[in-house]
């Protein structure tokens, strides 16, 4: 598999995942790039590349969170920050919705957030289990509960609909 | 069958159950309104989660990221990339600089196959760096905003291996892009993220692309001598030998006359 093809295919998914996870476009960009640089140094069978990339990216997110207090706030349920997004004043409602989404995401545990976001990227349950470090048989239950937690918080903010 | 556990229900909805188990859940949902209600609730929650995420998503910076990886690897000279790229090392970034050229009003140029009456540009010598073999790593060529109203709004150019990669944002349903390769060579066209555009070969061929709404990346082999990219019949990119240009519509253009500023 050509690296170029892998990059075109996997980068959008990894970047989207990281941006959703951290709420920071710059962090998502940095970590996605670093993950691909590391991939270049460690060729893998094609079927292993995607889970490997997400695992590396998650480790980088954790490293950054440990080293950087601000990042730690982002990952531990502190008030939501919306970065990299500029909205005109007349789009206040849209902005509120974005803040509501981020707030609901931040209310989830790191594990639940990762589970739901990996599911959104189309990972198989076995792959999610491998990256997150849980039993494959428990993934469905964990996803269902995390989904309910998310919508409970999201709907409670009164912006849905 | 007892009621279906929520973990099994979401697995069912995600298509993650083996066939036999899926069939059993199917049968159960037909006869158990409580579980059918739970399944609907989970389906709704999943849909709501996806919709919520779409609100916070940002455009994928694919071009910038690819250049960033390339640049990072260019500085890591000891790394053996042969498993990915045969025996070749990472091609060093082509040294580049951004220069804004002013409309001169004097020089004219004809672009093959375009409806231009006149193309007014002033030529810069540094455009050739995009297509040179300068081995020294350098920054990405990134061309800022294209101001032409109603057309693709943001264009960028960067070297990529043996190709020139042109990134276009702001395409919409009404825009039609034409890639013309004058020489006998090929171009690979990709849309980032959701859309996939099939490749086409040159040989003097024309590649037509319409209704692309995500970031579009057009890759042209460096070896191609002459090429143009047009949006709705208006050229935005030209390559003629070593001369590579992004064209920007000038504000003082007269009606029925196209006047461009070249950026490289």
Coordinates of C-alpha atoms in Angstrom, one line a residue:
Chain A
X1 CA 0.0 0.0 0.0
X2 CA 1.3 3.4 -1.0
X3 CA 1.8 5.9 1.8
X4 CA 0.1 8.6 -0.3
X5 CA -3.0 6.5 -0.7
X6 CA -3.0 5.7 3.0
X7 CA -2.7 9.4 3.9
X8 CA -5.5 10.4 1.6
X9 CA -7.7 7.7 3.0
X10 CA -6.9 7.9 6.7
X11 CA -5.9 11.5 7.4
X12 CA -9.4 13.0 7.2
X13 CA -10.8 10.4 9.7
X14 CA -7.9 10.8 12.1
X15 CA -8.0 14.6 12.0
X16 CA -11.8 14.7 12.5
X17 CA -11.6 12.2 15.4
X18 CA -8.8 14.2 17.1
X19 CA -10.6 17.5 16.6
X20 CA -13.8 16.2 18.0
X21 CA -11.9 14.6 20.9
X22 CA -9.8 17.6 21.9
X23 CA -11.8 20.5 20.7
X24 CA -8.7 22.1 19.4
X25 CA -7.9 22.3 15.7
X26 CA -4.2 23.0 16.2
X27 CA -3.8 20.1 18.6
X28 CA -5.6 17.8 16.2
X29 CA -3.5 18.9 13.3
X30 CA -0.2 18.5 15.2
X31 CA -1.0 15.1 16.5
X32 CA -2.4 13.8 13.3
X33 CA 0.7 14.9 11.5
X34 CA 3.0 13.4 14.1
X35 CA 1.1 10.1 13.9
X36 CA 1.7 9.9 10.2
X37 CA 5.3 10.8 10.6
X38 CA 5.7 8.0 13.0
X39 CA 3.8 5.7 10.6
X40 CA 6.4 6.5 7.9
X41 CA 9.1 5.3 10.3
X42 CA 7.2 2.1 11.1
X43 CA 5.7 0.4 8.1
X44 CA 2.9 -2.0 9.0
X45 CA 0.6 -4.5 7.3
X46 CA -2.2 -2.4 5.8
X47 CA -5.0 -3.9 8.0
X48 CA -3.1 -2.8 11.1
X49 CA -2.4 0.7 10.0
X50 CA -5.7 2.4 11.0
X51 CA -5.9 1.0 14.6
X52 CA -2.2 1.7 15.0
X53 CA -2.6 5.3 13.9
X54 CA -5.4 5.9 16.3
X55 CA -3.6 4.2 19.1
X56 CA -0.5 6.4 18.5
X57 CA -2.7 9.5 18.3
X58 CA -4.4 8.7 21.5
X59 CA -1.1 8.2 23.3
X60 CA 0.1 11.6 21.9
X61 CA -3.1 13.2 23.2
X62 CA -2.5 11.7 26.6
X63 CA 1.1 12.8 26.6
X64 CA 0.1 16.3 25.7
X65 CA -2.6 16.4 28.4
X66 CA -0.1 15.4 31.0
X67 CA 2.4 18.0 29.9
X68 CA 0.1 20.8 29.3
X69 CA -2.4 22.0 31.9
X70 CA -4.6 23.6 29.4
X71 CA -4.9 20.4 27.4
X72 CA -5.6 18.6 30.6
X73 CA -8.6 20.9 31.2
X74 CA -9.9 20.1 27.8
X75 CA -9.8 16.4 28.5
X76 CA -11.2 16.4 32.0
X77 CA -14.5 18.1 31.8
X78 CA -13.5 21.7 32.3
X79 CA -15.5 24.5 30.7
X80 CA -15.6 23.9 26.9
X81 CA -13.4 25.9 24.6
X82 CA -14.2 26.4 21.0
X83 CA -11.1 27.1 19.0
X84 CA -10.4 27.7 15.4
X85 CA -14.0 28.7 14.7
X86 CA -15.0 32.3 13.9
X87 CA -18.7 33.0 13.8
X88 CA -20.4 36.3 13.0
X89 CA -22.4 37.9 15.7
X90 CA -25.7 37.0 14.0
X91 CA -24.9 33.3 14.4
X92 CA -25.1 33.3 18.1
X93 CA -27.5 30.4 18.2
X94 CA -25.2 28.3 16.1
X95 CA -22.3 29.1 18.4
X96 CA -24.4 28.1 21.4
X97 CA -25.1 24.8 19.8
X98 CA -21.4 24.2 19.2
X99 CA -20.7 25.0 22.8
X100 CA -23.5 22.7 23.8
X101 CA -22.0 19.8 21.8
X102 CA -18.6 20.4 23.3
X103 CA -20.0 20.6 26.8
X104 CA -21.9 17.3 26.4
X105 CA -18.7 15.7 25.0
X106 CA -16.7 17.0 27.9
X107 CA -19.1 15.5 30.4
X108 CA -18.3 12.0 29.1
X109 CA -15.3 10.1 30.4
X110 CA -12.3 9.9 28.2
X111 CA -13.1 6.3 27.5
X112 CA -16.7 6.9 26.6
X113 CA -15.7 9.8 24.4
X114 CA -13.2 7.7 22.6
X115 CA -15.6 4.8 22.2
X116 CA -18.3 7.0 20.6
X117 CA -15.9 8.9 18.3
X118 CA -14.2 5.7 17.1
X119 CA -17.6 4.3 16.4
X120 CA -18.4 7.4 14.4
X121 CA -15.3 6.7 12.3
X122 CA -16.6 3.3 11.4
X123 CA -14.3 1.1 13.5
X124 CA -15.3 -2.4 14.2
X125 CA -16.1 -3.2 17.8
X126 CA -13.0 -5.5 18.0
X127 CA -10.8 -2.6 16.8
X128 CA -12.4 -0.2 19.3
X129 CA -11.8 -2.7 22.1
X130 CA -8.1 -3.0 21.1
X131 CA -7.4 0.7 21.0
X132 CA -9.4 1.6 24.1
X133 CA -8.3 -1.4 26.0
X134 CA -11.6 -3.0 27.0
X135 CA -13.1 -6.4 26.4
X136 CA -14.6 -6.7 22.9
X137 CA -17.8 -8.2 24.4
X138 CA -18.4 -5.1 26.5
X139 CA -18.1 -2.5 23.6
X140 CA -21.7 -2.6 22.7
X141 CA -22.9 -2.0 26.2
X142 CA -20.4 0.8 26.8
X143 CA -21.4 2.5 23.5
X144 CA -25.1 2.3 24.3
X145 CA -24.6 3.8 27.8
X146 CA -22.3 6.5 26.5
X147 CA -24.8 7.5 23.8
X148 CA -27.5 7.8 26.4
X149 CA -25.2 9.9 28.7
X150 CA -24.4 12.2 25.8
X151 CA -28.0 12.8 24.7
X152 CA -29.1 13.3 28.3
X153 CA -26.6 16.2 28.8
X154 CA -27.1 17.5 25.3
X155 CA -30.9 17.7 25.4
X156 CA -30.8 19.1 28.9
X157 CA -29.2 22.3 27.5
X158 CA -32.4 23.0 25.6
X159 CA -30.9 23.7 22.3
X160 CA -32.0 20.6 20.4
X161 CA -34.7 20.7 17.8
Chain B
X1 CA -36.2 -14.9 24.2
X2 CA -35.7 -12.5 27.1
X3 CA -35.5 -8.7 26.4
X4 CA -32.6 -7.7 24.4
X5 CA -29.7 -6.1 26.3
X6 CA -28.9 -2.5 25.2
X7 CA -25.4 -3.6 24.2
X8 CA -26.8 -6.2 21.9
X9 CA -29.3 -3.6 20.5
X10 CA -26.7 -1.1 19.6
X11 CA -24.6 -3.9 18.1
X12 CA -27.6 -4.9 16.1
X13 CA -28.2 -1.4 14.9
X14 CA -24.5 -1.1 14.0
X15 CA -24.5 -4.3 12.0
X16 CA -22.0 -5.9 14.4
X17 CA -24.0 -9.0 15.3
X18 CA -23.4 -12.4 13.7
X19 CA -26.2 -13.4 11.3
X20 CA -27.8 -15.9 13.6
X21 CA -28.0 -13.5 16.5
X22 CA -29.2 -10.8 14.2
X23 CA -32.0 -13.0 13.0
X24 CA -33.0 -13.7 16.6
X25 CA -33.1 -10.0 17.5
X26 CA -35.1 -9.3 14.3
X27 CA -37.7 -11.8 15.4
X28 CA -37.8 -10.5 18.9
X29 CA -38.2 -6.8 17.9
X30 CA -41.2 -7.9 15.8
X31 CA -43.0 -9.1 18.8
X32 CA -41.7 -7.0 21.7
X33 CA -42.8 -3.4 21.7
X34 CA -40.6 -2.6 24.7
X35 CA -37.4 -3.7 23.0
X36 CA -38.5 -2.1 19.7
X37 CA -39.0 1.2 21.6
X38 CA -35.5 0.8 23.1
X39 CA -34.0 0.2 19.7
X40 CA -35.7 3.3 18.3
X41 CA -34.4 5.3 21.3
X42 CA -30.9 4.1 20.6
X43 CA -31.2 4.8 16.9
X44 CA -32.4 8.3 17.6
X45 CA -29.6 8.9 20.1
X46 CA -27.0 7.7 17.6
X47 CA -28.4 10.0 14.9
X48 CA -28.5 12.9 17.3
X49 CA -24.9 12.3 18.3
X50 CA -23.8 12.2 14.7
X51 CA -25.7 15.4 13.9
X52 CA -24.2 17.1 17.0
X53 CA -20.7 16.2 15.9
X54 CA -21.3 17.7 12.4
X55 CA -21.9 21.0 14.2
X56 CA -18.3 21.1 15.6
X57 CA -16.5 19.7 12.6
X58 CA -14.0 21.8 10.7
X59 CA -12.7 21.5 7.1
X60 CA -10.0 18.9 6.9
X61 CA -6.6 20.6 6.3
X62 CA -5.5 17.8 4.0
X63 CA -3.1 19.8 1.8
X64 CA -1.4 21.5 4.7
X65 CA -1.1 18.3 6.6
X66 CA 0.4 16.4 3.7
X67 CA 3.0 19.1 3.2
X68 CA 3.7 19.1 6.9
X69 CA 4.4 15.4 7.0
X70 CA 6.6 15.8 3.9
X71 CA 8.4 18.7 5.5
X72 CA 8.9 16.9 8.8
X73 CA 10.3 13.8 7.0
X74 CA 12.6 16.0 4.8
X75 CA 14.4 17.0 8.0
X76 CA 14.8 13.3 9.1
X77 CA 17.4 12.3 6.6
X78 CA 18.5 9.1 8.3
X79 CA 15.2 7.5 8.0
X80 CA 14.9 4.7 5.4
X81 CA 11.6 5.0 3.7
X82 CA 12.1 2.1 1.3
X83 CA 9.2 0.1 2.7
X84 CA 6.8 2.8 1.7
X85 CA 8.5 4.2 -1.4
X86 CA 10.7 1.6 -3.0
X87 CA 14.3 2.6 -2.8
X88 CA 13.9 6.3 -2.9
X89 CA 14.5 8.7 -0.1
X90 CA 11.9 11.3 0.8
X91 CA 12.1 13.8 -2.0
X92 CA 13.3 17.0 -0.5
X93 CA 10.9 19.8 -0.6
X94 CA 11.2 22.1 -3.5
X95 CA 12.4 25.4 -2.3
X96 CA 9.7 27.9 -2.7
X97 CA 8.8 31.4 -2.1
X98 CA 5.5 33.3 -2.3
X99 CA 5.4 36.3 -4.5
X100 CA 2.5 38.5 -5.5
X101 CA 2.7 39.8 -9.0
X102 CA 1.1 43.0 -10.0
X103 CA -1.1 43.4 -13.1
X104 CA 1.0 45.1 -15.6
X105 CA -1.5 45.6 -18.4
X106 CA 1.0 44.9 -21.1
X107 CA 2.0 41.3 -21.6
X108 CA -0.6 39.0 -23.0
X109 CA -0.7 35.2 -23.1
X110 CA -2.9 32.7 -24.8
X111 CA -4.1 29.7 -22.9
X112 CA -4.9 26.7 -25.1
X113 CA -8.5 25.8 -25.2
X114 CA -9.9 28.7 -23.1
X115 CA -12.2 31.5 -24.0
X116 CA -9.9 34.2 -22.9
X117 CA -9.7 37.3 -24.9
X118 CA -6.7 38.5 -23.1
X119 CA -4.6 37.3 -20.2
X120 CA -2.6 40.0 -18.7
X121 CA 0.2 38.8 -16.4
X122 CA 3.6 39.8 -15.4
X123 CA 6.0 36.9 -15.1
X124 CA 8.0 36.0 -12.1
X125 CA 11.1 33.8 -12.3
X126 CA 10.5 32.0 -9.0
X127 CA 7.5 29.9 -10.2
X128 CA 10.0 27.6 -11.7
X129 CA 11.0 26.4 -8.2
X130 CA 7.9 24.4 -8.1
X131 CA 9.1 22.3 -10.9
X132 CA 12.9 22.4 -10.3
X133 CA 15.0 19.6 -8.8
X134 CA 16.4 21.8 -6.0
X135 CA 17.3 19.3 -3.3
X136 CA 17.3 21.7 -0.5
X137 CA 14.2 21.4 1.8
X138 CA 12.1 24.5 1.9
X139 CA 8.7 25.8 2.9
X140 CA 5.4 24.9 1.3
X141 CA 4.1 27.0 -1.5
X142 CA 0.7 28.1 -0.3
X143 CA -1.2 30.5 -2.4
X144 CA -3.7 32.6 -0.5
X145 CA -7.2 33.5 -1.4
X146 CA -8.6 33.7 -4.9
X147 CA -11.0 36.6 -5.0
X148 CA -12.9 35.9 -8.2
X149 CA -16.6 36.1 -7.3
X150 CA -18.6 33.0 -7.7
X151 CA -15.7 30.7 -8.3
X152 CA -13.7 28.4 -6.2
X153 CA -12.4 30.6 -3.5
X154 CA -9.1 29.3 -2.2
X155 CA -6.3 27.8 -4.1
X156 CA -3.0 26.3 -3.0
X157 CA -0.1 24.8 -4.7
X158 CA 2.6 22.6 -3.2
X159 CA 5.2 20.1 -4.6
X160 CA 4.5 16.5 -3.8
X161 CA 7.0 13.9 -4.9
X162 CA 7.1 14.1 -8.7
X163 CA 3.8 15.9 -8.9
X164 CA 2.4 19.4 -8.4
X165 CA -0.5 19.3 -6.1
X166 CA -3.2 21.9 -6.5
X167 CA -5.7 22.3 -3.7
X168 CA -9.0 24.0 -4.3
X169 CA -11.6 24.9 -1.8
X170 CA -14.9 26.7 -2.2
X171 CA -16.1 24.6 -5.1
X172 CA -19.9 24.3 -5.3
X173 CA -22.6 22.5 -7.3
X174 CA -22.7 25.1 -10.0
X175 CA -19.0 25.1 -10.7
X176 CA -17.4 23.0 -13.4
X177 CA -13.7 22.3 -13.4
X178 CA -11.7 21.3 -16.5
X179 CA -8.2 20.0 -16.3
X180 CA -6.4 20.0 -19.6
X181 CA -3.2 18.2 -20.2
X182 CA -1.6 19.2 -23.4
X183 CA 1.2 16.7 -23.2
X184 CA 1.0 12.9 -23.2
X185 CA 1.0 12.3 -19.5
X186 CA -1.5 11.6 -16.7
X187 CA -3.2 13.4 -13.8
X188 CA -4.6 12.0 -10.7
X189 CA -7.5 13.8 -9.2
X190 CA -8.8 13.3 -5.7
X191 CA -11.4 14.9 -3.5
X192 CA -10.6 14.9 0.1
X193 CA -12.9 13.3 2.6
X194 CA -16.3 12.3 1.3
X195 CA -15.9 12.5 -2.5
X196 CA -13.8 10.3 -4.7
X197 CA -13.0 11.5 -8.2
X198 CA -11.7 8.8 -10.6
X199 CA -8.4 9.2 -12.2
X200 CA -8.0 10.0 -15.8
X201 CA -5.1 9.7 -18.2
X202 CA -3.9 12.5 -20.4
X203 CA -2.5 12.1 -23.9
X204 CA -3.8 15.5 -24.7
X205 CA -6.9 14.5 -22.7
X206 CA -9.4 16.6 -20.8
X207 CA -10.6 15.8 -17.3
X208 CA -14.0 17.2 -16.4
X209 CA -15.1 17.6 -12.7
X210 CA -18.4 18.9 -11.5
X211 CA -20.3 19.3 -8.3
X212 CA -17.4 18.9 -6.0
X213 CA -18.2 20.6 -2.7
X214 CA -15.4 19.4 -0.5
X215 CA -11.7 20.3 -0.8
X216 CA -10.5 19.1 -4.2
X217 CA -7.0 18.1 -4.9
X218 CA -5.6 18.0 -8.4
X219 CA -2.3 16.4 -8.9
X220 CA -0.3 17.0 -12.1
X221 CA 2.9 15.2 -12.8
X222 CA 5.8 17.6 -12.8
X223 CA 6.9 16.1 -16.1
X224 CA 3.8 17.4 -17.9
X225 CA 4.9 20.4 -20.0
X226 CA 1.7 22.3 -20.4
X227 CA -1.5 22.1 -18.4
X228 CA -4.4 24.3 -17.4
X229 CA -7.2 24.1 -14.8
X230 CA -10.3 26.1 -15.5
X231 CA -13.4 26.8 -13.5
X232 CA -16.4 27.5 -15.6
X233 CA -14.2 28.1 -18.6
X234 CA -11.9 30.6 -16.8
X235 CA -8.3 29.5 -16.2
X236 CA -7.1 29.6 -12.6
X237 CA -4.0 27.5 -13.0
X238 CA -1.5 27.2 -15.8
X239 CA 1.7 25.4 -16.3
X240 CA 3.9 26.0 -19.3
X241 CA 7.3 24.4 -19.0
X242 CA 8.9 25.7 -15.9
X243 CA 6.4 28.4 -15.5
X244 CA 3.6 27.6 -13.0
X245 CA 1.0 30.2 -12.1
X246 CA -2.1 30.6 -10.1
X247 CA -4.1 33.3 -11.7
X248 CA -6.2 35.8 -9.7
X249 CA -8.9 37.9 -11.2
X250 CA -8.0 41.6 -11.0
X251 CA -10.7 43.9 -9.7
X252 CA -10.3 46.4 -12.5
X253 CA -11.1 43.9 -15.2
X254 CA -13.5 45.4 -17.8
X255 CA -16.7 43.7 -18.7
X256 CA -16.3 40.8 -21.2
X257 CA -12.5 40.9 -20.7
X258 CA -10.6 38.7 -18.3
X259 CA -7.7 40.3 -16.6
X260 CA -5.6 38.3 -14.2
X261 CA -2.8 38.7 -11.8
X262 CA -0.5 35.8 -11.5
X263 CA 0.6 34.4 -8.1
X264 CA 3.2 31.8 -7.8

